Amino acid sequence: MFKLKQWFYLGWTKVLKSPLFGKIIKKLTESKMSKKMIPYFIKYYGVQSQSIMRPVEDYQSIHDFFTRDIAILEGQFGQTSNEYDSPVEARVKSFGEIKPEMTFNIKDKFYSAEELIGKEDIDFSNSHYIILYLSPSNYHRFHAPIKGQYRKLYNLGTTSYPVNDDATTYVEGLFTKNYRAVYQMNQDYYIPVGALNINSITETFEQDSELEAGAELGYFSFGSTVILFLMNKNIEWCEHIKIDQAISLGETIAKIKS
């Protein structure tokens, strides 16, 4: 039964992630016609009113609404050099210390940090990670979690599967196949993972920028995941950070211990 479901799922997602289907979806979601679907989208996914900064009728399409921006409040992000704040509104899928030869268990599939980052022979001593999943109800712009130097290293992956429970069950090596960007964040790695059809990551920051915590880095046009690798330092996770915990944009997630 599993093999049959896997075959069906992979066959269907092959259609979904095809360039032609991606172009059709992109055109539909950016069309003025899709504007009528916004109230249904809000109701179906339970989008919270505090993440909607304009009257709903002002959004010109589903894409316009999905990629909406919000005002970052003063003090929403800390500006100390030892504090990491959540770069997204999301749910914590996994976090902890990176151990030697460690693989990441995501819905019973395993991935190495090297595959996700796209490098070999990385020194992961005293390093940590957190995986944050954004559902359709979440705000889909992503931000700098700490003050510092940001630069894009490269893009990886050529296709994008949906990042959902079915995908992580049936698609072997999902996060290594999905289109993703890899950013250097001071000495850390910041990896936004695109999902569904059109390699939907758009950067909005300038390369090699010195940014304040909370500065916008980009947005997702479809569902997504953000992975942070906090490299070679002592990390203390905040007590409220737990697996499957919903987390707000700018909420403190960890501190660097001296």
XYZ file of C-alpha atoms in Angstrom, residues 39-205:
167
model
C -11.290 35.836 1.973
C -11.665 32.068 1.478
C -7.900 31.606 1.856
C -7.951 33.568 5.134
C -10.846 31.531 6.502
C -9.581 28.126 5.342
C -6.067 28.545 6.710
C -7.007 30.590 9.766
C -4.754 33.535 8.917
C -4.439 35.753 11.998
C -5.641 39.323 11.645
C -2.474 40.772 13.206
C -0.485 39.653 10.158
C -2.799 41.538 7.764
C -1.712 45.165 7.706
C -4.008 46.471 4.973
C -7.724 46.108 4.255
C -8.229 42.737 2.544
C -9.744 44.400 -0.511
C -6.479 46.319 -1.066
C -4.565 43.146 -1.947
C -4.645 42.678 -5.711
C -4.097 38.904 -5.922
C -3.489 35.772 -3.859
C 0.234 36.231 -4.500
C 0.049 39.823 -3.292
C -1.669 38.660 -0.111
C 0.560 35.613 0.457
C 3.743 37.693 0.165
C 2.323 40.609 2.186
C 4.656 42.552 4.420
C 4.041 43.665 7.974
C 5.420 46.448 10.118
C 8.326 45.372 12.320
C 7.732 46.982 15.690
C 10.452 48.748 17.620
C 11.994 46.222 19.997
C 10.438 43.240 18.202
C 13.952 42.032 17.436
C 16.822 42.376 19.897
C 19.984 44.108 18.703
C 22.580 42.383 20.883
C 25.381 40.388 19.305
C 24.604 37.274 21.340
C 20.857 36.787 20.751
C 19.110 34.896 17.952
C 15.486 35.780 17.259
C 13.082 33.822 15.090
C 13.493 34.995 11.476
C 9.981 33.815 10.581
C 6.524 33.146 11.929
C 6.571 29.363 12.003
C 6.499 26.104 13.929
C 9.607 24.444 15.359
C 10.122 21.095 13.627
C 13.468 20.136 15.162
C 16.435 21.699 16.979
C 19.516 20.781 18.973
C 23.248 20.171 18.827
C 24.880 18.758 15.704
C 26.728 15.566 16.590
C 29.473 13.876 14.499
C 28.018 11.939 11.560
C 24.572 13.205 12.548
C 21.640 13.020 10.187
C 18.468 15.009 10.623
C 15.297 13.026 11.226
C 12.470 14.859 9.489
C 9.307 12.749 9.293
C 11.338 9.510 9.373
C 13.654 10.638 6.565
C 17.291 11.412 7.224
C 19.465 14.188 5.789
C 23.035 15.273 6.465
C 23.996 18.860 7.225
C 26.547 18.720 4.412
C 23.800 17.900 1.899
C 21.630 20.750 3.114
C 24.463 23.290 3.053
C 26.025 21.909 -0.100
C 29.569 21.640 1.252
C 31.803 18.849 2.460
C 34.412 18.775 5.228
C 32.626 21.350 7.382
C 33.717 21.672 11.000
C 30.506 21.084 12.975
C 32.159 20.975 16.389
C 30.037 22.739 19.016
C 27.411 23.630 16.375
C 23.620 23.689 16.581
C 20.577 23.793 14.287
C 16.907 24.652 14.223
C 14.320 23.834 11.530
C 11.312 26.150 11.212
C 8.288 25.229 9.084
C 5.952 27.870 7.655
C 2.360 26.831 6.975
C 0.104 28.675 4.490
C -1.410 30.611 7.393
C 1.926 32.159 8.335
C 3.521 35.415 7.242
C 5.937 34.417 4.447
C 8.726 36.964 4.532
C 11.948 35.975 6.259
C 14.267 38.193 8.257
C 17.689 38.439 9.849
C 17.698 36.694 13.260
C 20.830 38.472 14.501
C 22.809 41.594 13.694
C 25.710 40.960 11.338
C 27.101 40.346 7.869
C 24.867 38.595 5.323
C 25.750 37.267 1.914
C 24.250 34.756 -0.491
C 26.555 31.850 -1.299
C 24.531 29.996 -3.958
C 21.299 28.260 -4.906
C 20.974 24.473 -4.742
C 18.420 22.051 -6.147
C 16.524 22.232 -9.397
C 13.017 21.181 -8.378
C 10.632 21.961 -5.587
C 8.273 19.459 -3.993
C 5.559 20.620 -1.599
C 6.936 20.779 1.938
C 4.151 18.962 3.776
C 3.536 15.657 5.579
C 2.966 13.662 2.369
C 6.104 15.052 0.773
C 8.341 14.215 3.720
C 6.857 10.707 3.836
C 7.137 9.792 0.149
C 9.974 11.890 -1.320
C 13.384 10.474 -0.391
C 15.848 13.226 0.458
C 13.212 15.958 0.117
C 15.244 18.840 1.487
C 18.300 17.945 -0.597
C 16.193 17.851 -3.786
C 14.238 21.004 -3.157
C 15.397 24.318 -4.501
C 17.009 26.317 -1.732
C 19.235 29.309 -1.152
C 22.270 29.151 1.115
C 23.251 32.336 2.941
C 26.255 33.073 5.125
C 25.096 34.809 8.316
C 28.250 35.940 10.121
C 29.876 32.507 10.584
C 26.543 30.684 10.466
C 24.418 29.238 7.642
C 20.862 30.333 6.878
C 18.919 28.140 4.427
C 15.450 29.029 3.112
C 13.912 26.018 1.327
C 11.405 26.639 -1.454
C 8.314 24.544 -2.000
C 6.024 23.751 -4.938
C 6.658 24.332 -8.618
C 8.424 27.623 -9.203
C 11.528 27.794 -7.012
C 9.768 30.435 -5.024
C 12.458 32.279 -3.059
C 12.955 35.990 -3.737
C 15.766 37.896 -1.996
C 15.233 41.523 -1.057
C 18.589 42.325 0.598
